[in-house]
Amino acid sequence: MVFEALYKDFMLRHERGCSKERLRRLREGHGHAERLFLEQVWWPAVGHLDDLHPEYEVWDFKDGVRFLDFAYLRGTHRVCIEIDGFGPHGRDLKRWQFSDQLTRQNHLVLDQWKVLRFSYDDINEKPRRCQQMIQQMLGRWFGVDVEPQQLTLKEREIMRLVIHSRGPVTPAAVCERLGIGNRHARDLLRRLVQAGLLSPVSGQLRVRSYGLKPEAKPSIVVDVNGKRDARRG
């Protein structure tokens, strides 16, 4: 439910104000493989979709327009991420098309783009390996220490809620955010307390609210928020 809402907002946000051709590609060309990459690779590895742009429009070396499956734009770095299916990108590709693809990729590199390519089969069958590739990219090129394997998707969403709230969070707020029951929300909050990330703020026998533990690991804060929280320096 969290990913579904995030994905819908992500696509609507990028449809606003874009060119007609990009809008058409977002609605028709952004298909199953691209969504699967977000759901099974990027979202579990990073925990948010910030700075990621689907069907990103660039000028190619022939003075025409081409579209990248995804562009990750952050600071001075530009990363092109392509999702390749075996059929159109391999088995069914003509020799001149294969050469043209290599030339286009070379020009991206010469224009100071970094390029990552993932096969549909790896995304579908080996998502963890793809996640590790994304984590290595963030660590080596952006200096971000990502440790998403320590938290489940729901636990990361709770941590984001706490960080962005800048104050105590109640089990009721977690229920509303995740669409889960009170008992489930309290179980998740207790696990985050046991992990040393949250601490009770009010209530003794029955905790009424939770806050970020002062000594919580900065790397976890980076993981759930996408950037170091200002309170952590």
mmCIF file of N, CA and C in Angstrom, residues 17-146:
data_model
loop_
_atom_site.group_PDB
_atom_site.id
_atom_site.type_symbol
_atom_site.label_atom_id
_atom_site.label_comp_id
_atom_site.label_asym_id
_atom_site.label_seq_id
_atom_site.Cartn_x
_atom_site.Cartn_y
_atom_site.Cartn_z
ATOM 1 N N GLY A 17 3.477 19.342 -16.435
ATOM 2 C CA GLY A 17 4.378 20.297 -17.072
ATOM 3 C C GLY A 17 5.410 19.700 -18.001
ATOM 4 N N CYS A 18 5.310 18.415 -18.347
ATOM 5 C CA CYS A 18 6.312 17.823 -19.227
ATOM 6 C C CYS A 18 5.884 17.992 -20.691
ATOM 7 N N SER A 19 6.797 17.695 -21.603
ATOM 8 C CA SER A 19 6.485 17.816 -23.022
ATOM 9 C C SER A 19 5.435 16.778 -23.435
ATOM 10 N N LYS A 20 4.789 17.011 -24.562
ATOM 11 C CA LYS A 20 3.751 16.085 -25.024
ATOM 12 C C LYS A 20 4.319 14.702 -25.283
ATOM 13 N N GLU A 21 5.521 14.642 -25.872
ATOM 14 C CA GLU A 21 6.105 13.337 -26.179
ATOM 15 C C GLU A 21 6.503 12.601 -24.916
ATOM 16 N N ARG A 22 7.048 13.333 -23.948
ATOM 17 C CA ARG A 22 7.396 12.674 -22.691
ATOM 18 C C ARG A 22 6.138 12.201 -21.968
ATOM 19 N N LEU A 23 5.087 13.004 -21.999
ATOM 20 C CA LEU A 23 3.824 12.604 -21.380
ATOM 21 C C LEU A 23 3.295 11.320 -22.018
ATOM 22 N N ARG A 24 3.389 11.255 -23.345
ATOM 23 C CA ARG A 24 2.939 10.045 -24.043
ATOM 24 C C ARG A 24 3.760 8.829 -23.607
ATOM 25 N N ARG A 25 5.070 9.020 -23.484
ATOM 26 C CA ARG A 25 5.935 7.895 -23.095
ATOM 27 C C ARG A 25 5.702 7.493 -21.643
ATOM 28 N N LEU A 26 5.437 8.473 -20.782
ATOM 29 C CA LEU A 26 5.142 8.140 -19.387
ATOM 30 C C LEU A 26 3.873 7.302 -19.278
ATOM 31 N N ARG A 27 2.905 7.588 -20.128
ATOM 32 C CA ARG A 27 1.616 6.891 -20.055
ATOM 33 C C ARG A 27 1.590 5.595 -20.858
ATOM 34 N N GLU A 28 2.426 5.529 -21.914
ATOM 35 C CA GLU A 28 2.382 4.359 -22.782
ATOM 36 C C GLU A 28 3.686 3.548 -22.759
ATOM 37 N N GLY A 29 4.818 4.224 -22.637
ATOM 38 C CA GLY A 29 6.097 3.525 -22.723
ATOM 39 C C GLY A 29 6.662 3.086 -21.389
ATOM 40 N N HIS A 30 6.228 3.743 -20.317
ATOM 41 C CA HIS A 30 6.686 3.364 -18.972
ATOM 42 C C HIS A 30 5.840 2.172 -18.532
ATOM 43 N N GLY A 31 6.377 0.985 -18.762
ATOM 44 C CA GLY A 31 5.558 -0.203 -18.594
ATOM 45 C C GLY A 31 5.930 -1.085 -17.424
ATOM 46 N N HIS A 32 5.654 -2.372 -17.612
ATOM 47 C CA HIS A 32 5.813 -3.354 -16.538
ATOM 48 C C HIS A 32 7.256 -3.436 -16.053
ATOM 49 N N ALA A 33 8.219 -3.469 -16.965
ATOM 50 C CA ALA A 33 9.622 -3.635 -16.569
ATOM 51 C C ALA A 33 10.105 -2.463 -15.728
ATOM 52 N N GLU A 34 9.735 -1.240 -16.127
ATOM 53 C CA GLU A 34 10.170 -0.052 -15.391
ATOM 54 C C GLU A 34 9.531 0.007 -14.002
ATOM 55 N N ARG A 35 8.266 -0.332 -13.935
ATOM 56 C CA ARG A 35 7.594 -0.348 -12.630
ATOM 57 C C ARG A 35 8.183 -1.430 -11.730
ATOM 58 N N LEU A 36 8.475 -2.590 -12.316
ATOM 59 C CA LEU A 36 9.062 -3.686 -11.544
ATOM 60 C C LEU A 36 10.415 -3.280 -10.972
ATOM 61 N N PHE A 37 11.193 -2.527 -11.757
ATOM 62 C CA PHE A 37 12.483 -2.036 -11.271
ATOM 63 C C PHE A 37 12.288 -1.157 -10.034
ATOM 64 N N LEU A 38 11.314 -0.257 -10.085
ATOM 65 C CA LEU A 38 11.055 0.609 -8.940
ATOM 66 C C LEU A 38 10.600 -0.196 -7.724
ATOM 67 N N GLU A 39 9.696 -1.148 -7.945
ATOM 68 C CA GLU A 39 9.083 -1.885 -6.841
ATOM 69 C C GLU A 39 10.022 -2.910 -6.214
ATOM 70 N N GLN A 40 10.800 -3.607 -7.042
ATOM 71 C CA GLN A 40 11.620 -4.697 -6.528
ATOM 72 C C GLN A 40 13.080 -4.338 -6.316
ATOM 73 N N VAL A 41 13.524 -3.228 -6.916
ATOM 74 C CA VAL A 41 14.942 -2.872 -6.806
ATOM 75 C C VAL A 41 15.131 -1.522 -6.114
ATOM 76 N N TRP A 42 14.676 -0.453 -6.745
ATOM 77 C CA TRP A 42 14.983 0.887 -6.221
ATOM 78 C C TRP A 42 14.338 1.146 -4.856
ATOM 79 N N TRP A 43 13.039 0.891 -4.750
ATOM 80 C CA TRP A 43 12.321 1.171 -3.501
ATOM 81 C C TRP A 43 12.882 0.362 -2.326
ATOM 82 N N PRO A 44 13.081 -0.960 -2.452
ATOM 83 C CA PRO A 44 13.669 -1.696 -1.323
ATOM 84 C C PRO A 44 15.105 -1.268 -1.014
ATOM 85 N N ALA A 45 15.853 -0.846 -2.034
ATOM 86 C CA ALA A 45 17.261 -0.485 -1.819
ATOM 87 C C ALA A 45 17.428 0.908 -1.240
ATOM 88 N N VAL A 46 16.562 1.842 -1.644
ATOM 89 C CA VAL A 46 16.752 3.249 -1.280
ATOM 90 C C VAL A 46 15.687 3.745 -0.302
ATOM 91 N N GLY A 47 14.444 3.294 -0.473
ATOM 92 C CA GLY A 47 13.385 3.687 0.452
ATOM 93 C C GLY A 47 12.627 4.928 0.050
ATOM 94 N N HIS A 48 12.971 5.542 -1.086
ATOM 95 C CA HIS A 48 12.240 6.703 -1.598
ATOM 96 C C HIS A 48 12.538 6.829 -3.086
ATOM 97 N N LEU A 49 11.809 7.706 -3.765
ATOM 98 C CA LEU A 49 11.993 7.904 -5.206
ATOM 99 C C LEU A 49 12.512 9.304 -5.521
ATOM 100 N N ASP A 50 13.069 9.971 -4.529
ATOM 101 C CA ASP A 50 13.572 11.329 -4.718
ATOM 102 C C ASP A 50 14.692 11.351 -5.762
ATOM 103 N N ASP A 51 14.745 12.412 -6.559
ATOM 104 C CA ASP A 51 15.810 12.665 -7.535
ATOM 105 C C ASP A 51 15.815 11.682 -8.697
ATOM 106 N N LEU A 52 14.791 10.833 -8.786
ATOM 107 C CA LEU A 52 14.690 9.864 -9.872
ATOM 108 C C LEU A 52 13.649 10.351 -10.874
ATOM 109 N N HIS A 53 13.997 10.340 -12.166
ATOM 110 C CA HIS A 53 13.124 10.891 -13.204
ATOM 111 C C HIS A 53 12.863 9.842 -14.281
ATOM 112 N N PRO A 54 11.610 9.390 -14.436
ATOM 113 C CA PRO A 54 11.297 8.397 -15.470
ATOM 114 C C PRO A 54 11.163 9.042 -16.844
ATOM 115 N N GLU A 55 11.546 8.275 -17.877
ATOM 116 C CA GLU A 55 11.433 8.753 -19.266
ATOM 117 C C GLU A 55 12.035 10.151 -19.401
ATOM 118 N N TYR A 56 13.288 10.265 -19.000
ATOM 119 C CA TYR A 56 13.956 11.575 -18.974
ATOM 120 C C TYR A 56 14.424 11.942 -20.380
ATOM 121 N N GLU A 57 14.143 13.148 -20.776
ATOM 122 C CA GLU A 57 14.386 13.623 -22.134
ATOM 123 C C GLU A 57 15.784 14.233 -22.262
ATOM 124 N N VAL A 58 16.564 13.761 -23.234
ATOM 125 C CA VAL A 58 17.890 14.317 -23.499
ATOM 126 C C VAL A 58 18.075 14.481 -25.009
ATOM 127 N N TRP A 59 19.007 15.362 -25.363
ATOM 128 C CA TRP A 59 19.375 15.504 -26.773
ATOM 129 C C TRP A 59 20.472 14.505 -27.083
ATOM 130 N N ASP A 60 20.318 13.790 -28.198
ATOM 131 C CA ASP A 60 21.354 12.821 -28.544
ATOM 132 C C ASP A 60 22.307 13.414 -29.581
ATOM 133 N N PHE A 61 23.289 12.612 -29.977
ATOM 134 C CA PHE A 61 24.343 13.125 -30.850
ATOM 135 C C PHE A 61 23.840 13.438 -32.261
ATOM 136 N N LYS A 62 22.660 12.984 -32.631
ATOM 137 C CA LYS A 62 22.098 13.265 -33.948
ATOM 138 C C LYS A 62 21.196 14.490 -33.921
ATOM 139 N N ASP A 63 21.288 15.287 -32.867
ATOM 140 C CA ASP A 63 20.440 16.482 -32.690
ATOM 141 C C ASP A 63 18.963 16.120 -32.616
ATOM 142 N N GLY A 64 18.682 14.945 -32.157
ATOM 143 C CA GLY A 64 17.309 14.536 -31.937
ATOM 144 C C GLY A 64 17.065 14.364 -30.456
ATOM 145 N N VAL A 65 15.878 13.868 -30.113
ATOM 146 C CA VAL A 65 15.519 13.673 -28.713
ATOM 147 C C VAL A 65 15.473 12.188 -28.430
ATOM 148 N N ARG A 66 16.021 11.776 -27.324
ATOM 149 C CA ARG A 66 15.884 10.400 -26.878
ATOM 150 C C ARG A 66 15.429 10.415 -25.425
ATOM 151 N N PHE A 67 14.944 9.291 -24.968
ATOM 152 C CA PHE A 67 14.432 9.199 -23.605
ATOM 153 C C PHE A 67 15.160 8.088 -22.860
ATOM 154 N N LEU A 68 15.616 8.425 -21.671
ATOM 155 C CA LEU A 68 16.244 7.444 -20.795
ATOM 156 C C LEU A 68 15.161 6.806 -19.936
ATOM 157 N N ASP A 69 15.296 5.517 -19.668
ATOM 158 C CA ASP A 69 14.293 4.870 -18.816
ATOM 159 C C ASP A 69 14.180 5.598 -17.480
ATOM 160 N N PHE A 70 15.339 5.881 -16.870
ATOM 161 C CA PHE A 70 15.383 6.664 -15.630
ATOM 162 C C PHE A 70 16.644 7.518 -15.624
ATOM 163 N N ALA A 71 16.529 8.709 -15.074
ATOM 164 C CA ALA A 71 17.701 9.538 -14.807
ATOM 165 C C ALA A 71 17.717 9.844 -13.318
ATOM 166 N N TYR A 72 18.850 9.602 -12.691
ATOM 167 C CA TYR A 72 19.022 9.949 -11.275
ATOM 168 C C TYR A 72 19.892 11.191 -11.245
ATOM 169 N N LEU A 73 19.290 12.321 -10.879
ATOM 170 C CA LEU A 73 19.964 13.614 -10.916
ATOM 171 C C LEU A 73 20.150 14.125 -9.500
ATOM 172 N N ARG A 74 21.393 14.241 -9.127
ATOM 173 C CA ARG A 74 21.679 14.651 -7.755
ATOM 174 C C ARG A 74 22.995 15.403 -7.720
ATOM 175 N N GLY A 75 22.943 16.674 -7.319
ATOM 176 C CA GLY A 75 24.148 17.492 -7.317
ATOM 177 C C GLY A 75 24.670 17.644 -8.733
ATOM 178 N N THR A 76 25.952 17.404 -8.918
ATOM 179 C CA THR A 76 26.556 17.510 -10.246
ATOM 180 C C THR A 76 26.574 16.172 -10.972
ATOM 181 N N HIS A 77 26.075 15.116 -10.341
ATOM 182 C CA HIS A 77 26.106 13.783 -10.934
ATOM 183 C C HIS A 77 24.827 13.510 -11.716
ATOM 184 N N ARG A 78 24.984 12.846 -12.856
ATOM 185 C CA ARG A 78 23.850 12.423 -13.663
ATOM 186 C C ARG A 78 24.022 10.942 -13.979
ATOM 187 N N VAL A 79 23.051 10.144 -13.575
ATOM 188 C CA VAL A 79 23.123 8.700 -13.783
ATOM 189 C C VAL A 79 21.966 8.265 -14.674
ATOM 190 N N CYS A 80 22.307 7.607 -15.767
ATOM 191 C CA CYS A 80 21.310 7.022 -16.659
ATOM 192 C C CYS A 80 21.105 5.564 -16.252
ATOM 193 N N ILE A 81 19.850 5.166 -16.048
ATOM 194 C CA ILE A 81 19.522 3.781 -15.698
ATOM 195 C C ILE A 81 18.606 3.224 -16.771
ATOM 196 N N GLU A 82 19.062 2.160 -17.431
ATOM 197 C CA GLU A 82 18.301 1.548 -18.514
ATOM 198 C C GLU A 82 17.876 0.135 -18.131
ATOM 199 N N ILE A 83 16.640 -0.215 -18.488
ATOM 200 C CA ILE A 83 16.105 -1.547 -18.247
ATOM 201 C C ILE A 83 16.015 -2.258 -19.595
ATOM 202 N N ASP A 84 16.754 -3.346 -19.749
ATOM 203 C CA ASP A 84 16.838 -4.036 -21.031
ATOM 204 C C ASP A 84 16.159 -5.397 -20.984
ATOM 205 N N GLY A 85 15.165 -5.570 -21.857
ATOM 206 C CA GLY A 85 14.579 -6.886 -22.039
ATOM 207 C C GLY A 85 15.379 -7.646 -23.081
ATOM 208 N N PHE A 86 15.445 -8.967 -22.979
ATOM 209 C CA PHE A 86 16.287 -9.740 -23.889
ATOM 210 C C PHE A 86 15.790 -9.641 -25.328
ATOM 211 N N GLY A 87 14.468 -9.624 -25.524
ATOM 212 C CA GLY A 87 13.922 -9.614 -26.874
ATOM 213 C C GLY A 87 14.329 -8.395 -27.683
ATOM 214 N N PRO A 88 13.769 -7.196 -27.373
ATOM 215 C CA PRO A 88 14.055 -6.018 -28.187
ATOM 216 C C PRO A 88 15.479 -5.527 -28.074
ATOM 217 N N HIS A 89 16.165 -5.831 -26.958
ATOM 218 C CA HIS A 89 17.515 -5.298 -26.774
ATOM 219 C C HIS A 89 18.599 -6.305 -27.129
ATOM 220 N N GLY A 90 18.233 -7.528 -27.385
ATOM 221 C CA GLY A 90 19.257 -8.525 -27.655
ATOM 222 C C GLY A 90 18.918 -9.384 -28.844
ATOM 223 N N ARG A 91 18.089 -10.365 -28.646
ATOM 224 C CA ARG A 91 17.801 -11.376 -29.662
ATOM 225 C C ARG A 91 17.244 -10.782 -30.951
ATOM 226 N N ASP A 92 16.333 -9.797 -30.839
ATOM 227 C CA ASP A 92 15.654 -9.265 -32.022
ATOM 228 C C ASP A 92 16.313 -8.007 -32.581
ATOM 229 N N LEU A 93 17.449 -7.618 -32.039
ATOM 230 C CA LEU A 93 18.095 -6.376 -32.447
ATOM 231 C C LEU A 93 18.887 -6.590 -33.741
ATOM 232 N N LYS A 94 18.721 -5.672 -34.703
ATOM 233 C CA LYS A 94 19.505 -5.730 -35.928
ATOM 234 C C LYS A 94 20.903 -5.201 -35.656
ATOM 235 N N ARG A 95 21.851 -5.552 -36.523
ATOM 236 C CA ARG A 95 23.251 -5.182 -36.289
ATOM 237 C C ARG A 95 23.425 -3.667 -36.235
ATOM 238 N N TRP A 96 22.756 -2.938 -37.119
ATOM 239 C CA TRP A 96 22.922 -1.492 -37.129
ATOM 240 C C TRP A 96 22.291 -0.863 -35.883
ATOM 241 N N GLN A 97 21.199 -1.486 -35.388
ATOM 242 C CA GLN A 97 20.569 -0.988 -34.170
ATOM 243 C C GLN A 97 21.470 -1.218 -32.958
ATOM 244 N N PHE A 98 22.123 -2.359 -32.943
ATOM 245 C CA PHE A 98 23.052 -2.661 -31.855
ATOM 246 C C PHE A 98 24.194 -1.645 -31.837
ATOM 247 N N SER A 99 24.758 -1.351 -33.009
ATOM 248 C CA SER A 99 25.842 -0.377 -33.098
ATOM 249 C C SER A 99 25.368 1.013 -32.690
ATOM 250 N N ASP A 100 24.154 1.356 -33.120
ATOM 251 C CA ASP A 100 23.599 2.669 -32.795
ATOM 252 C C ASP A 100 23.424 2.825 -31.287
ATOM 253 N N GLN A 101 22.974 1.767 -30.608
ATOM 254 C CA GLN A 101 22.806 1.825 -29.146
ATOM 255 C C GLN A 101 24.137 2.063 -28.447
ATOM 256 N N LEU A 102 25.178 1.384 -28.899
ATOM 257 C CA LEU A 102 26.489 1.564 -28.291
ATOM 258 C C LEU A 102 27.003 2.986 -28.506
ATOM 259 N N THR A 103 26.795 3.511 -29.711
ATOM 260 C CA THR A 103 27.240 4.874 -30.005
ATOM 261 C C THR A 103 26.495 5.878 -29.128
ATOM 262 N N ARG A 104 25.188 5.687 -28.968
ATOM 263 C CA ARG A 104 24.398 6.593 -28.132
ATOM 264 C C ARG A 104 24.868 6.533 -26.675
ATOM 265 N N GLN A 105 25.165 5.323 -26.201
ATOM 266 C CA GLN A 105 25.644 5.208 -24.824
ATOM 267 C C GLN A 105 26.999 5.879 -24.676
ATOM 268 N N ASN A 106 27.873 5.730 -25.664
ATOM 269 C CA ASN A 106 29.184 6.378 -25.606
ATOM 270 C C ASN A 106 29.049 7.891 -25.532
ATOM 271 N N HIS A 107 28.095 8.443 -26.269
ATOM 272 C CA HIS A 107 27.900 9.889 -26.225
ATOM 273 C C HIS A 107 27.353 10.337 -24.874
ATOM 274 N N LEU A 108 26.531 9.530 -24.247
ATOM 275 C CA LEU A 108 26.083 9.852 -22.892
ATOM 276 C C LEU A 108 27.270 9.929 -21.945
ATOM 277 N N VAL A 109 28.160 8.948 -22.060
ATOM 278 C CA VAL A 109 29.345 8.926 -21.195
ATOM 279 C C VAL A 109 30.221 10.142 -21.466
ATOM 280 N N LEU A 110 30.389 10.495 -22.743
ATOM 281 C CA LEU A 110 31.197 11.666 -23.089
ATOM 282 C C LEU A 110 30.553 12.950 -22.568
ATOM 283 N N ASP A 111 29.230 12.952 -22.445
ATOM 284 C CA ASP A 111 28.519 14.103 -21.883
ATOM 285 C C ASP A 111 28.466 14.046 -20.359
ATOM 286 N N GLN A 112 29.307 13.180 -19.793
ATOM 287 C CA GLN A 112 29.492 13.053 -18.333
ATOM 288 C C GLN A 112 28.298 12.412 -17.629
ATOM 289 N N TRP A 113 27.582 11.569 -18.339
ATOM 290 C CA TRP A 113 26.579 10.726 -17.706
ATOM 291 C C TRP A 113 27.241 9.438 -17.239
ATOM 292 N N LYS A 114 26.837 8.947 -16.090
ATOM 293 C CA LYS A 114 27.191 7.599 -15.664
ATOM 294 C C LYS A 114 26.043 6.682 -16.079
ATOM 295 N N VAL A 115 26.361 5.474 -16.502
ATOM 296 C CA VAL A 115 25.337 4.594 -17.069
ATOM 297 C C VAL A 115 25.302 3.263 -16.321
ATOM 298 N N LEU A 116 24.097 2.873 -15.894
ATOM 299 C CA LEU A 116 23.856 1.553 -15.313
ATOM 300 C C LEU A 116 22.769 0.869 -16.122
ATOM 301 N N ARG A 117 22.980 -0.407 -16.449
ATOM 302 C CA ARG A 117 21.995 -1.164 -17.217
ATOM 303 C C ARG A 117 21.612 -2.411 -16.445
ATOM 304 N N PHE A 118 20.318 -2.711 -16.417
ATOM 305 C CA PHE A 118 19.815 -3.897 -15.737
ATOM 306 C C PHE A 118 18.956 -4.695 -16.718
ATOM 307 N N SER A 119 19.101 -6.006 -16.687
ATOM 308 C CA SER A 119 18.243 -6.839 -17.521
ATOM 309 C C SER A 119 16.930 -7.099 -16.791
ATOM 310 N N TYR A 120 15.887 -7.283 -17.585
ATOM 311 C CA TYR A 120 14.591 -7.594 -16.988
ATOM 312 C C TYR A 120 14.664 -8.889 -16.174
ATOM 313 N N ASP A 121 15.397 -9.877 -16.682
ATOM 314 C CA ASP A 121 15.499 -11.156 -15.980
ATOM 315 C C ASP A 121 16.124 -10.989 -14.600
ATOM 316 N N ASP A 122 17.170 -10.165 -14.493
ATOM 317 C CA ASP A 122 17.803 -9.948 -13.187
ATOM 318 C C ASP A 122 16.856 -9.223 -12.231
ATOM 319 N N ILE A 123 16.146 -8.235 -12.738
ATOM 320 C CA ILE A 123 15.191 -7.509 -11.894
ATOM 321 C C ILE A 123 14.117 -8.451 -11.367
ATOM 322 N N ASN A 124 13.653 -9.337 -12.225
ATOM 323 C CA ASN A 124 12.564 -10.235 -11.868
ATOM 324 C C ASN A 124 13.027 -11.408 -11.015
ATOM 325 N N GLU A 125 14.217 -11.947 -11.303
ATOM 326 C CA GLU A 125 14.664 -13.171 -10.656
ATOM 327 C C GLU A 125 15.766 -12.958 -9.616
ATOM 328 N N LYS A 126 16.525 -11.886 -9.745
ATOM 329 C CA LYS A 126 17.632 -11.633 -8.820
ATOM 330 C C LYS A 126 17.591 -10.184 -8.331
ATOM 331 N N PRO A 127 16.475 -9.759 -7.748
ATOM 332 C CA PRO A 127 16.342 -8.342 -7.352
ATOM 333 C C PRO A 127 17.359 -7.920 -6.306
ATOM 334 N N ARG A 128 17.741 -8.842 -5.406
ATOM 335 C CA ARG A 128 18.686 -8.463 -4.354
ATOM 336 C C ARG A 128 20.039 -8.062 -4.942
ATOM 337 N N ARG A 129 20.473 -8.761 -5.979
ATOM 338 C CA ARG A 129 21.738 -8.402 -6.617
ATOM 339 C C ARG A 129 21.649 -7.017 -7.247
ATOM 340 N N CYS A 130 20.504 -6.720 -7.845
ATOM 341 C CA CYS A 130 20.298 -5.391 -8.426
ATOM 342 C C CYS A 130 20.255 -4.321 -7.338
ATOM 343 N N GLN A 131 19.612 -4.625 -6.205
ATOM 344 C CA GLN A 131 19.581 -3.684 -5.083
ATOM 345 C C GLN A 131 20.992 -3.358 -4.605
ATOM 346 N N GLN A 132 21.833 -4.374 -4.520
ATOM 347 C CA GLN A 132 23.210 -4.160 -4.074
ATOM 348 C C GLN A 132 23.966 -3.265 -5.042
ATOM 349 N N MET A 133 23.667 -3.393 -6.337
ATOM 350 C CA MET A 133 24.306 -2.527 -7.327
ATOM 351 C C MET A 133 23.906 -1.069 -7.105
ATOM 352 N N ILE A 134 22.633 -0.834 -6.837
ATOM 353 C CA ILE A 134 22.164 0.525 -6.559
ATOM 354 C C ILE A 134 22.814 1.069 -5.291
ATOM 355 N N GLN A 135 22.911 0.240 -4.261
ATOM 356 C CA GLN A 135 23.543 0.661 -3.005
ATOM 357 C C GLN A 135 25.005 1.017 -3.218
ATOM 358 N N GLN A 136 25.706 0.224 -4.034
ATOM 359 C CA GLN A 136 27.102 0.530 -4.337
ATOM 360 C C GLN A 136 27.224 1.831 -5.098
ATOM 361 N N MET A 137 26.299 2.079 -6.026
ATOM 362 C CA MET A 137 26.289 3.332 -6.771
ATOM 363 C C MET A 137 26.140 4.527 -5.836
ATOM 364 N N LEU A 138 25.188 4.450 -4.902
ATOM 365 C CA LEU A 138 24.968 5.544 -3.966
ATOM 366 C C LEU A 138 26.175 5.754 -3.061
ATOM 367 N N GLY A 139 26.799 4.651 -2.645
ATOM 368 C CA GLY A 139 27.942 4.763 -1.753
ATOM 369 C C GLY A 139 29.176 5.325 -2.438
ATOM 370 N N ARG A 140 29.481 4.832 -3.631
ATOM 371 C CA ARG A 140 30.709 5.228 -4.314
ATOM 372 C C ARG A 140 30.611 6.582 -4.990
ATOM 373 N N TRP A 141 29.464 6.883 -5.600
ATOM 374 C CA TRP A 141 29.335 8.118 -6.362
ATOM 375 C C TRP A 141 28.747 9.257 -5.561
ATOM 376 N N PHE A 142 27.995 8.957 -4.501
ATOM 377 C CA PHE A 142 27.325 10.014 -3.741
ATOM 378 C C PHE A 142 27.687 10.015 -2.262
ATOM 379 N N GLY A 143 28.482 9.043 -1.826
ATOM 380 C CA GLY A 143 28.913 9.011 -0.431
ATOM 381 C C GLY A 143 27.804 8.752 0.550
ATOM 382 N N VAL A 144 26.752 8.021 0.115
ATOM 383 C CA VAL A 144 25.618 7.728 0.987
ATOM 384 C C VAL A 144 25.757 6.322 1.545
ATOM 385 N N ASP A 145 25.720 6.191 2.862
ATOM 386 C CA ASP A 145 25.796 4.899 3.529
ATOM 387 C C ASP A 145 24.385 4.349 3.682
ATOM 388 N N VAL A 146 24.061 3.328 2.876
ATOM 389 C CA VAL A 146 22.695 2.805 2.865
ATOM 390 C C VAL A 146 22.656 1.414 3.469
#
